[in-house]
DNA sequence: ATAAGATGTGTAAACGTTTACACACCGGTT
DNA sequence: AACCGGTGTGTAAACGTTTACACATCTTAT
């Protein structure tokens, strides 16, 4: 059994209340008592039990981070930022990875509630967007994806605008048949599709089509191969995520398509290879660190003041133009 | 204030002890009581408070995961595996990222102890290897890096053997001046350096030298540029991590060195670009998922039986030979 | 001199569980 | 009839904190 405040009190020759007060820095304490307690704490190497604190206070200093795909560098980077901010505020991070499985997501939200986390950071799956009931949950901040109509703190990037910008880099070129490959039924994918389509205003004939697939590398490759086969006139491609892009790029290479050499390939995220394949690939880089920090900050504020007005932060993606070598 | 076992007892018309027993499935309970409790639980939507459970049981169902670099895909993959195994056993994961900072590491270990985690998974920084005192810590399992002399459960890959294999792929070729770029002062780096050096037995003159740098992309680029400048005879390179490799590869490309085209570049990890740059790059792929699973399994067992004999699991890296296109 | 406030400390209750213990009832053996 | 083991249930203590409340002492103002 580990050291408790009782042991400290015994050693310091005072009551547990005094110890607690010294530790919390609250209320009136004589210098003498403070001294004694502090040396006792040091000598014993006492550290408070956060579990007991949580029970007593009816809230913990733990926040939940629910990720849809931790292996995605975008989310890794977010995790890192979140953890740093949380740590800075004295919070720890309970992490879970749903792999986009809505069932796992709800299971986890329940677990988080059972653990009495102080708040939750969530990038919700589309499937749960409707059913999720924030009223029974701890303070909740959404990131990367928002839930339309829900009155929740949210941090997203302007996906529509980003897709628009990215697509325009192609429209500025001589490409005549531009295809878009997007993730399947996610909030993010929808917004990017919208931006992609809007970019073609007044040049609708240059849009070859919108393709959707689960965001895996193999799927990107599969869809790209399919497009090449069915629509051989394709001369440019916009990819909506690093994973899809990696697959699609490989498929292009394998097929010997001239799209790569002609710089007709652009994508979201900034996969490490984009900068040094030949020719390099123009991308939209998502401000993942900024997003993680903003979301964590928002959550800290929300925890502190549950009544504060809801805010929605929209970050801009950064176009990294690698048109010329 | 949230629902407690008391509310359930009230609703079911029995004592809290009975409710607890039904929930735990322990002791004698009449079918009638079980019925009543179960419906009460369902109707109220009661969920147990894990914090209270932890306090009472003097241990939580949370494990700590201390990562040195969450943005490293190797560790992301490990995180994912760990989280999956933990979740499967009813545990949640408290995650922290130290960015290789020993100070942060000890701070975190303290926090973990305060949170009364049931166990900890740790890839220790070199700096703390000596000072770390497992006797005061919860059950501890090391992964990726071991602490020599410490009697602790550990999961590592056979870095020496892996480096040996990787280097031999070059020695089988006609390269005469092979450089090795490794991370700075980590357990892993040391082992890989050993393997690298051993590979040259009987062919010492073909080893150009061992270079070390912090495992960042820019450092890889810097060191590679330096080597090219000071040792222009270099005709092959072994890189000890994806990050270093990415930087080094870029530097090679930039310099116009023929090493890339001559397939004189090999590395650890399997960065996504390795498979489709031209020519592709031969690598050692680390079994990250297996490592994460093994470490988490080990921790579960250790938690269950603190007295069980210590085990050390050594996994093998997989050589992915991409010599021919 | 007395009241009123400021200062300092201790006792005990509470947070939501689990569980040792006590008790009560039942059926079956002696 | 007395006893026993197997069932079933409730009471209360414990886990380690924080904090309301009570009380005591000291200072200052009246």
XYZ file of C-alpha atoms (C1' of nucleotides) in Angstrom:
710
model
C 0.000 0.000 0.000
C 1.361 3.331 -0.944
C 2.051 6.370 1.100
C -0.913 8.498 2.011
C -1.540 11.885 3.433
C -1.972 10.142 6.770
C 1.652 9.098 6.847
C 2.688 12.636 6.113
C 0.453 13.964 8.876
C 1.908 11.491 11.322
C 5.438 12.427 10.420
C 4.761 16.148 10.454
C 2.867 15.887 13.713
C -0.325 17.490 12.518
C -3.684 16.516 11.133
C -4.376 15.372 7.617
C -6.388 18.535 7.053
C -3.323 20.646 7.598
C -1.303 18.532 5.219
C -3.964 18.808 2.592
C -4.120 22.556 3.053
C -0.387 22.966 2.720
C -0.364 20.868 -0.412
C -3.257 22.773 -1.917
C -1.894 26.129 -0.762
C -5.338 27.032 0.500
C -6.524 28.532 3.751
C -4.466 29.771 6.681
C -1.354 27.853 7.555
C 1.384 28.852 9.966
C 4.904 28.976 8.624
C 5.868 26.377 11.151
C 3.239 23.890 10.007
C 4.096 24.526 6.389
C 7.741 23.797 7.107
C 7.029 20.569 8.913
C 4.679 19.308 6.268
C 6.989 20.178 3.450
C 9.950 18.396 4.962
C 7.796 15.402 5.796
C 6.594 15.260 2.193
C 10.115 15.458 0.930
C 11.517 12.913 3.331
C 8.819 10.398 2.616
C 8.705 11.108 -1.071
C 4.973 11.496 -0.834
C 2.953 12.056 -3.990
C -0.780 12.617 -3.917
C -3.133 9.947 -5.163
C -4.925 11.360 -8.158
C -7.545 8.668 -8.076
C -8.652 9.714 -4.621
C -8.509 13.334 -5.650
C -10.663 12.599 -8.641
C -13.219 10.732 -6.607
C -13.442 13.434 -4.041
C -13.517 16.272 -6.554
C -15.893 14.405 -8.825
C -13.690 15.111 -11.778
C -10.301 14.003 -12.905
C -7.386 15.705 -14.555
C -7.493 13.363 -17.465
C -8.807 14.144 -20.904
C -9.876 11.626 -23.492
C -8.539 11.667 -27.022
C -10.535 9.617 -29.482
C -8.695 9.157 -32.749
C -10.005 7.579 -35.875
C -6.612 6.439 -37.093
C -3.496 6.867 -35.053
C -1.219 5.607 -37.799
C -2.225 8.496 -39.979
C 0.598 11.023 -39.529
C -1.991 13.777 -39.466
C -3.481 12.319 -36.315
C -0.120 11.452 -34.801
C 0.839 15.061 -35.082
C -2.427 16.126 -33.529
C -1.896 13.668 -30.700
C 1.478 15.090 -30.006
C 0.164 18.632 -29.828
C -2.777 17.631 -27.677
C -0.611 15.742 -25.264
C 1.785 18.649 -24.956
C -0.956 21.154 -24.197
C -2.659 18.807 -21.766
C 0.566 18.078 -19.942
C 1.261 21.761 -19.709
C -2.053 22.201 -17.940
C -1.426 19.283 -15.605
C -3.666 16.904 -17.483
C -2.917 13.449 -18.774
C -4.346 11.964 -21.952
C -6.375 8.824 -22.257
C -5.935 7.791 -25.851
C -7.978 5.502 -27.993
C -7.950 4.542 -31.600
C -11.207 3.604 -33.267
C -9.957 2.757 -36.747
C -13.115 4.502 -37.935
C -15.296 1.923 -36.256
C -18.393 3.663 -34.872
C -19.015 0.807 -32.440
C -15.611 1.184 -30.932
C -16.206 4.886 -30.771
C -19.309 4.614 -28.627
C -17.700 1.950 -26.461
C -14.860 4.275 -25.882
C -16.963 7.258 -25.093
C -18.673 5.132 -22.470
C -15.349 4.065 -21.045
C -14.257 7.685 -20.889
C -17.357 8.566 -19.001
C -16.735 5.718 -16.583
C -13.239 7.010 -16.095
C -14.772 10.390 -15.337
C -12.497 12.229 -17.699
C -12.675 15.992 -17.458
C -13.250 16.350 -21.172
C -13.019 14.642 -24.530
C -11.422 15.451 -27.848
C -13.107 13.657 -30.678
C -12.988 13.373 -34.438
C -16.375 11.739 -34.852
C -17.179 9.077 -37.396
C -19.961 9.972 -39.714
C -22.036 7.097 -38.383
C -22.217 8.468 -34.870
C -22.735 12.067 -35.814
C -26.455 11.890 -35.236
C -26.710 9.510 -32.329
C -24.048 11.102 -30.185
C -25.616 12.738 -27.167
C -23.366 15.457 -25.750
C -25.713 16.165 -22.876
C -24.681 13.006 -21.034
C -21.042 13.327 -21.963
C -18.225 15.305 -20.384
C -17.211 18.533 -22.119
C -16.588 17.693 -25.732
C -14.487 19.336 -28.418
C -14.566 18.134 -31.996
C -11.608 18.296 -34.299
C -11.006 17.617 -37.975
C -14.702 16.875 -38.500
C -17.701 18.721 -37.340
C -21.212 17.584 -36.661
C -23.642 19.770 -38.520
C -26.216 21.277 -36.227
C -24.566 20.188 -33.008
C -23.729 23.112 -30.802
C -20.196 22.045 -30.005
C -16.736 23.533 -29.879
C -15.037 22.541 -33.081
C -11.712 22.937 -34.833
C -11.584 22.110 -38.505
C -9.721 23.171 -41.556
C -11.540 24.844 -44.389
C -11.660 21.733 -46.493
C -13.772 23.219 -49.209
C -11.462 26.149 -49.711
C -8.411 23.907 -49.564
C -9.791 21.554 -52.182
C -10.683 24.554 -54.298
C -7.170 25.921 -54.101
C -5.615 22.571 -54.830
C -7.844 21.937 -57.812
C -7.193 25.404 -59.176
C -3.478 24.681 -59.382
C -4.449 22.083 -61.965
C -6.977 24.266 -63.723
C -4.255 26.826 -64.163
C -2.482 24.206 -66.277
C -3.469 22.655 -69.536
C -5.131 19.552 -68.062
C -8.463 18.732 -69.665
C -9.705 15.656 -67.815
C -9.286 15.978 -64.083
C -10.353 13.214 -61.740
C -10.852 13.501 -57.959
C -10.340 10.621 -55.541
C -11.879 11.111 -52.132
C -12.485 9.199 -48.940
C -15.794 7.488 -48.440
C -18.655 9.160 -46.622
C -16.802 11.318 -44.167
C -17.582 14.903 -43.330
C -14.164 15.856 -44.571
C -14.569 14.073 -47.885
C -17.883 15.799 -48.582
C -16.419 19.235 -48.027
C -13.444 18.501 -50.225
C -15.640 17.157 -52.964
C -17.636 20.349 -52.841
C -14.495 22.447 -53.181
C -13.241 20.249 -55.987
C -16.477 20.631 -57.899
C -16.777 24.347 -57.295
C -13.371 24.873 -58.774
C -14.711 23.877 -62.172
C -17.215 26.701 -62.459
C -17.247 27.742 -66.063
C -15.051 24.806 -67.020
C -17.281 21.912 -66.136
C -16.131 19.892 -69.104
C -12.657 19.614 -67.592
C -13.942 17.592 -64.637
C -13.726 13.908 -65.314
C -15.515 12.759 -62.197
C -15.552 12.250 -58.454
C -14.455 8.874 -57.122
C -14.813 7.718 -53.555
C -13.223 4.864 -51.639
C -12.246 3.993 -48.068
C -9.071 5.837 -47.240
C -6.571 3.012 -47.559
C -3.541 2.783 -49.727
C -4.774 -0.287 -51.598
C -8.064 1.422 -52.291
C -6.300 4.412 -53.752
C -4.370 2.095 -56.028
C -7.470 0.167 -56.990
C -9.522 3.241 -57.836
C -6.690 4.849 -59.757
C -6.196 1.699 -61.813
C -9.887 1.611 -62.514
C -9.954 5.203 -63.673
C -6.990 4.651 -65.948
C -8.741 1.715 -67.492
C -12.205 3.180 -67.918
C -11.231 6.763 -68.641
C -7.913 6.678 -70.450
C -8.256 10.341 -71.311
C -7.607 11.293 -67.683
C -4.687 13.690 -67.510
C -4.752 14.944 -63.905
C -5.741 13.708 -60.456
C -6.615 15.323 -57.129
C -6.267 12.996 -54.128
C -7.982 13.738 -50.878
C -5.585 12.099 -48.448
C -2.050 10.861 -48.084
C -3.075 7.228 -47.947
C -5.206 7.400 -51.062
C -2.527 9.455 -52.740
C 0.183 6.935 -51.990
C -1.824 4.145 -53.524
C -2.898 6.209 -56.489
C 0.614 7.419 -57.113
C 1.941 3.884 -57.106
C -0.736 2.814 -59.536
C 0.141 5.695 -61.833
C 3.788 4.773 -61.735
C 3.055 1.162 -62.399
C 0.862 1.924 -65.362
C 3.471 4.145 -66.884
C 0.933 6.939 -67.142
C 2.418 10.298 -68.089
C 0.346 12.080 -65.433
C 3.164 12.006 -62.886
C 5.775 13.308 -65.259
C 3.400 15.999 -66.482
C 2.806 17.176 -62.898
C -0.873 16.355 -63.119
C -0.938 14.804 -59.644
C -1.765 16.801 -56.501
C -3.011 15.758 -53.090
C -3.954 16.602 -49.535
C -1.535 16.090 -46.641
C 2.148 16.219 -47.232
C 3.389 12.653 -47.423
C 7.135 12.530 -46.996
C 7.673 11.296 -50.525
C 5.803 14.205 -52.122
C 8.759 16.500 -51.776
C 11.349 14.311 -53.388
C 9.789 12.159 -55.990
C 10.582 13.422 -59.442
C 8.864 15.657 -60.280
C 7.755 16.640 -56.799
C 4.082 16.789 -55.930
C 2.092 19.900 -55.064
C 0.065 19.436 -51.896
C -2.158 21.040 -49.295
C -0.477 20.678 -45.956
C -2.887 20.499 -43.029
C -1.906 22.451 -39.918
C -2.120 19.429 -37.648
C -0.120 20.848 -34.763
C -2.153 24.025 -34.803
C -5.333 21.992 -34.892
C -4.295 19.823 -31.958
C -3.252 22.830 -29.940
C -6.388 24.773 -30.720
C -8.618 21.843 -29.860
C -6.827 21.141 -26.605
C -6.880 24.822 -25.664
C -10.563 24.972 -26.373
C -11.168 21.939 -24.218
C -9.183 23.406 -21.340
C -11.281 26.534 -21.532
C -14.490 24.584 -21.804
C -13.582 22.526 -18.740
C -12.800 25.662 -16.828
C -15.998 27.361 -17.845
C -18.710 25.011 -19.091
C -20.999 27.955 -19.743
C -18.719 29.813 -22.118
C -20.025 30.401 -25.622
C -19.318 27.674 -28.148
C -16.638 28.492 -30.643
C -15.750 27.113 -33.999
C -12.218 27.554 -35.228
C -11.491 27.200 -38.902
C -7.872 26.802 -39.906
C -6.539 27.162 -43.399
C -4.602 24.496 -45.218
C -1.291 25.570 -46.654
C -0.724 25.141 -50.337
C 2.766 23.875 -50.962
C 3.321 24.481 -54.600
C 5.927 22.229 -56.113
C 5.143 22.961 -59.696
C 8.693 23.798 -60.657
C 11.605 21.697 -59.573
C -23.752 14.461 -10.007
C -23.898 11.210 -11.832
C -25.793 8.075 -11.105
C -24.400 5.813 -8.441
C -24.943 2.336 -7.226
C -27.157 3.856 -4.566
C -29.694 5.005 -7.101
C -29.772 1.555 -8.580
C -30.273 -0.007 -5.156
C -33.118 2.357 -4.431
C -34.813 1.563 -7.693
C -34.302 -2.153 -7.387
C -35.426 -2.125 -3.786
C -32.358 -3.735 -2.349
C -29.064 -2.794 -0.733
C -26.037 -1.485 -2.525
C -24.185 -4.653 -1.616
C -26.607 -6.698 -3.638
C -26.276 -4.399 -6.600
C -22.532 -4.605 -6.423
C -22.659 -8.366 -6.226
C -24.939 -8.653 -9.218
C -22.682 -6.375 -11.222
C -19.578 -8.259 -10.220
C -21.267 -11.642 -10.637
C -19.873 -12.713 -7.305
C -21.432 -14.435 -4.333
C -24.938 -15.780 -3.946
C -27.755 -13.827 -5.541
C -31.348 -14.903 -5.983
C -32.719 -14.848 -9.474
C -35.300 -12.350 -8.341
C -32.738 -9.895 -7.047
C -30.639 -10.295 -10.144
C -33.642 -9.499 -12.299
C -34.573 -6.414 -10.373
C -31.060 -5.057 -10.344
C -30.518 -5.706 -14.003
C -33.669 -3.931 -15.052
C -32.901 -1.042 -12.727
C -29.445 -0.728 -14.243
C -30.883 -0.745 -17.714
C -33.671 1.691 -16.963
C -31.384 4.175 -15.302
C -28.569 3.684 -17.750
C -26.204 3.178 -14.866
C -22.505 2.788 -15.538
C -20.020 2.091 -12.784
C -17.584 4.765 -11.721
C -14.130 3.495 -12.511
C -12.492 6.090 -10.349
C -14.270 4.812 -7.278
C -13.501 1.265 -8.282
C -9.867 2.116 -8.659
C -9.683 3.785 -5.300
C -11.350 0.922 -3.557
C -9.390 -1.766 -5.387
C -6.154 0.176 -5.027
C -5.440 -0.288 -8.680
C -6.934 0.996 -11.877
C -7.632 -0.530 -15.242
C -5.469 2.001 -16.956
C -2.021 1.386 -18.351
C 0.540 4.024 -19.147
C 2.257 4.220 -22.502
C 5.355 6.358 -22.570
C 6.527 7.065 -26.086
C 9.685 8.778 -27.134
C 8.254 10.062 -30.405
C 4.668 9.581 -31.349
C 5.130 11.062 -34.796
C 7.482 8.273 -35.692
C 5.313 5.798 -37.610
C 7.088 2.988 -35.829
C 5.725 4.224 -32.515
C 2.327 5.088 -33.935
C 1.979 1.522 -35.046
C 3.065 0.283 -31.649
C 0.551 2.599 -29.996
C -2.195 1.225 -32.098
C -1.346 -2.358 -31.214
C -0.979 -1.557 -27.543
C -4.268 0.247 -27.411
C -6.035 -2.621 -29.139
C -4.686 -5.235 -26.751
C -5.396 -3.072 -23.729
C -8.923 -2.349 -24.846
C -9.470 -6.030 -25.405
C -8.537 -6.658 -21.797
C -10.760 -3.869 -20.532
C -7.919 -1.448 -20.002
C -7.572 2.089 -21.221
C -4.297 3.726 -22.215
C -2.792 6.831 -20.738
C -0.456 8.080 -23.417
C 2.440 10.432 -23.210
C 5.054 11.605 -25.606
C 8.457 12.549 -24.260
C 10.161 13.636 -27.464
C 13.204 11.874 -26.038
C 13.374 14.295 -23.151
C 14.490 12.416 -20.033
C 13.043 15.097 -17.789
C 9.643 14.732 -19.300
C 10.010 11.020 -18.964
C 10.515 11.077 -15.219
C 7.768 13.656 -14.799
C 5.484 11.363 -16.638
C 6.404 8.290 -14.728
C 5.546 10.209 -11.586
C 2.231 11.278 -13.016
C 1.488 7.695 -13.933
C 2.198 6.618 -10.442
C -0.086 9.316 -9.105
C -2.779 8.100 -11.426
C -2.205 4.652 -9.983
C -1.955 3.007 -13.358
C -1.915 -0.759 -13.284
C 1.230 -0.916 -15.366
C 3.507 0.993 -17.684
C 4.909 0.423 -21.138
C 8.081 2.343 -21.684
C 10.763 2.846 -24.284
C 13.314 4.408 -21.975
C 15.654 7.188 -22.938
C 19.276 6.391 -22.484
C 19.609 9.101 -19.890
C 17.176 7.536 -17.473
C 18.318 3.996 -17.930
C 20.395 4.079 -14.794
C 18.346 6.257 -12.516
C 15.023 4.616 -13.143
C 13.892 2.759 -10.044
C 11.412 0.019 -10.911
C 10.881 -0.905 -7.283
C 8.756 2.134 -6.629
C 6.990 1.967 -9.972
C 3.970 -0.027 -11.097
C 4.665 -3.131 -13.193
C 6.885 -2.067 -16.035
C 7.501 -3.499 -19.474
C 10.171 -2.086 -21.742
C 9.861 -2.058 -25.493
C 12.162 -1.137 -28.368
C 15.001 -0.453 -25.956
C 16.229 -2.436 -23.057
C 18.062 -1.424 -19.943
C 21.124 -3.567 -19.518
C 21.223 -5.254 -16.173
C 17.703 -4.329 -15.153
C 15.594 -7.360 -14.476
C 12.593 -6.249 -16.480
C 10.200 -7.658 -19.027
C 11.385 -6.439 -22.383
C 10.455 -6.660 -26.030
C 13.046 -5.605 -28.549
C 14.072 -6.454 -32.038
C 17.421 -7.998 -32.696
C 18.964 -4.760 -33.850
C 22.439 -6.112 -34.192
C 21.334 -8.963 -36.398
C 19.090 -6.674 -38.419
C 21.872 -4.190 -39.037
C 24.139 -7.063 -39.977
C 21.671 -8.374 -42.524
C 21.041 -4.962 -43.963
C 24.726 -4.171 -44.292
C 25.415 -7.531 -45.887
C 23.040 -6.718 -48.712
C 25.504 -3.988 -49.593
C 28.594 -6.104 -49.023
C 27.169 -8.565 -51.491
C 27.432 -5.793 -54.057
C 30.445 -4.023 -55.431
C 30.388 -1.076 -53.050
C 33.780 -0.212 -51.618
C 33.140 2.712 -49.272
C 30.100 2.148 -47.095
C 28.991 4.744 -44.565
C 26.574 4.204 -41.700
C 24.357 6.928 -40.280
C 22.886 6.198 -36.867
C 20.866 7.880 -34.164
C 22.694 9.501 -31.294
C 23.343 7.669 -28.049
C 20.369 5.364 -27.884
C 20.411 1.722 -26.952
C 19.052 0.913 -30.363
C 21.695 2.907 -32.187
C 24.491 1.167 -30.315
C 23.212 -2.271 -31.218
C 22.796 -1.326 -34.839
C 26.259 0.137 -34.998
C 27.620 -3.107 -33.629
C 25.811 -5.101 -36.290
C 26.963 -2.716 -38.971
C 30.568 -3.034 -37.891
C 30.470 -6.791 -37.478
C 29.271 -7.149 -41.030
C 32.642 -5.948 -42.246
C 34.628 -8.798 -40.748
C 37.346 -9.610 -43.215
C 36.455 -6.579 -45.294
C 37.234 -3.778 -42.905
C 38.572 -1.550 -45.627
C 35.112 -1.303 -47.173
C 33.732 0.482 -44.127
C 33.939 4.202 -44.523
C 32.798 5.139 -41.042
C 30.060 5.404 -38.461
C 28.227 8.695 -38.192
C 25.800 9.626 -35.463
C 23.204 12.368 -35.201
C 19.899 13.036 -33.472
C 17.193 11.205 -35.367
C 15.663 14.088 -37.276
C 15.221 14.504 -40.956
C 17.301 17.669 -41.124
C 20.102 15.960 -39.262
C 20.085 13.103 -41.731
C 20.392 15.580 -44.535
C 23.109 17.511 -42.785
C 25.233 14.472 -42.003
C 24.786 13.037 -45.477
C 25.863 16.321 -47.055
C 28.872 16.392 -44.786
C 29.892 12.877 -45.721
C 29.545 13.633 -49.402
C 31.747 16.627 -48.982
C 34.462 15.136 -46.795
C 34.469 11.626 -48.200
C 33.578 11.901 -51.866
C 34.546 8.276 -52.385
C 31.480 7.103 -50.478
C 29.467 4.751 -52.658
C 26.901 3.262 -50.277
C 24.977 4.250 -47.156
C 23.159 2.415 -44.366
C 20.634 4.540 -42.468
C 19.425 3.554 -39.064
C 15.964 5.084 -39.099
C 13.279 6.377 -41.398
C 13.745 9.974 -40.364
C 17.478 9.960 -40.874
C 16.982 8.063 -44.097
C 14.510 10.572 -45.459
C 16.895 13.428 -44.860
C 19.877 11.539 -46.160
C 18.022 10.443 -49.249
C 17.000 13.987 -50.022
C 20.559 15.162 -49.616
C 21.767 12.453 -51.964
C 19.198 13.436 -54.532
C 20.066 17.065 -54.244
C 23.754 16.461 -54.636
C 23.186 14.386 -57.735
C 25.184 11.565 -56.194
C 25.003 8.293 -58.121
C 24.496 6.310 -54.900
C 20.734 6.290 -55.270
C 20.758 5.183 -58.874
C 23.357 2.527 -58.088
C 21.136 1.127 -55.304
C 23.731 1.875 -52.685
C 21.168 3.183 -50.222
C 19.488 0.981 -47.614
C 17.774 1.772 -44.334
C 15.817 0.705 -41.301
C 12.048 1.083 -41.115
C 10.003 1.067 -44.242
C 9.183 4.673 -45.086
C 6.335 4.845 -47.575
C 8.552 6.297 -50.261
C 11.079 3.453 -50.122
C 8.904 1.198 -52.212
C 8.282 3.531 -55.078
C 11.181 5.821 -55.566
C 13.227 4.777 -58.525
C 15.071 2.588 -57.944
C 13.303 1.340 -54.828
C 15.133 1.074 -51.544
C 15.930 -2.121 -49.662
C 14.959 -1.894 -46.009
C 14.599 -3.696 -42.705
C 11.000 -3.496 -41.685
C 10.464 -3.539 -37.941
C 7.578 -5.642 -36.676
C 5.969 -2.777 -34.822
C 2.537 -4.294 -34.432
C 4.009 -7.525 -33.144
C 6.174 -5.556 -30.751
C 3.265 -3.551 -29.414
C 1.142 -6.633 -28.992
C 3.885 -8.604 -27.323
C 4.678 -5.779 -24.929
C 1.045 -5.223 -24.022
C 0.479 -8.954 -23.556
C 3.494 -9.150 -21.336
C 2.234 -6.261 -19.267
C -1.196 -7.839 -18.873
C 0.432 -11.013 -17.633
C 2.742 -9.125 -15.337
C -0.181 -7.225 -13.832
C -2.032 -10.443 -13.302
C 0.917 -12.162 -11.711
C 3.596 -9.809 -10.409
C 5.699 -12.764 -9.328
C 5.980 -14.418 -12.711
C 9.457 -14.832 -14.136
C 10.781 -11.958 -16.197
C 10.826 -12.568 -19.905
C 12.673 -10.959 -22.744
C 11.213 -11.248 -26.190
C 13.428 -10.656 -29.176
C 11.711 -10.134 -32.497
C 13.387 -10.245 -35.846
C 13.351 -7.429 -38.350
C 12.192 -8.346 -41.818
C 14.521 -7.690 -44.682
C 12.580 -6.318 -47.622
C 14.918 -6.698 -50.506
C 14.197 -4.333 -53.322
C 17.420 -4.819 -55.157
C 15.751 -5.557 -58.472
C 12.910 -3.471 -59.736
C -13.075 44.981 29.221
C -15.499 43.159 25.595
C -16.652 42.250 20.928
C -15.295 41.237 16.555
C -12.506 39.718 13.252
C -8.317 37.294 11.587
C -5.565 33.302 11.929
C -4.630 28.443 12.646
C -5.900 23.684 13.485
C -8.525 19.378 14.059
C -12.742 16.258 13.464
C -15.639 14.159 10.623
C -18.291 13.632 6.507
C -18.387 12.822 1.771
C -17.131 11.063 -3.015
C -18.739 5.600 -5.198
C -17.149 1.430 -4.844
C -16.155 -3.572 -2.755
C -16.356 -6.857 0.737
C -15.843 -8.788 5.588
C -18.992 -9.858 8.758
C -23.316 -10.693 10.772
C -27.603 -12.384 10.405
C -31.610 -15.000 8.711
C -33.775 -18.528 6.462
C -34.054 -23.084 4.422
C -33.514 -28.097 3.924
C -31.439 -32.077 5.413
C -28.845 -34.922 9.040
C -28.241 -36.560 13.249
C -35.212 -31.337 18.588
C -30.899 -29.625 17.756
C -27.453 -28.791 14.505
C -25.260 -27.822 10.226
C -24.112 -26.229 5.610
C -25.803 -23.789 1.800
C -28.184 -19.479 0.264
C -29.321 -14.819 0.286
C -29.179 -10.174 2.074
C -27.907 -5.975 4.637
C -24.674 -2.954 7.514
C -20.677 -0.768 7.844
C -15.851 -0.073 7.058
C -12.312 1.033 3.986
C -9.704 3.136 -0.045
C -7.145 8.684 0.002
C -8.569 12.837 -0.654
C -10.952 17.737 0.323
C -13.524 20.762 2.989
C -17.476 22.416 6.003
C -17.713 23.207 10.547
C -16.267 23.823 15.128
C -13.144 25.499 18.101
C -9.139 28.000 19.904
C -6.055 31.718 20.054
C -4.401 36.169 18.949
C -5.065 41.155 17.380
C -7.433 45.137 17.034
C -11.225 48.291 17.675
C -14.611 49.897 20.548
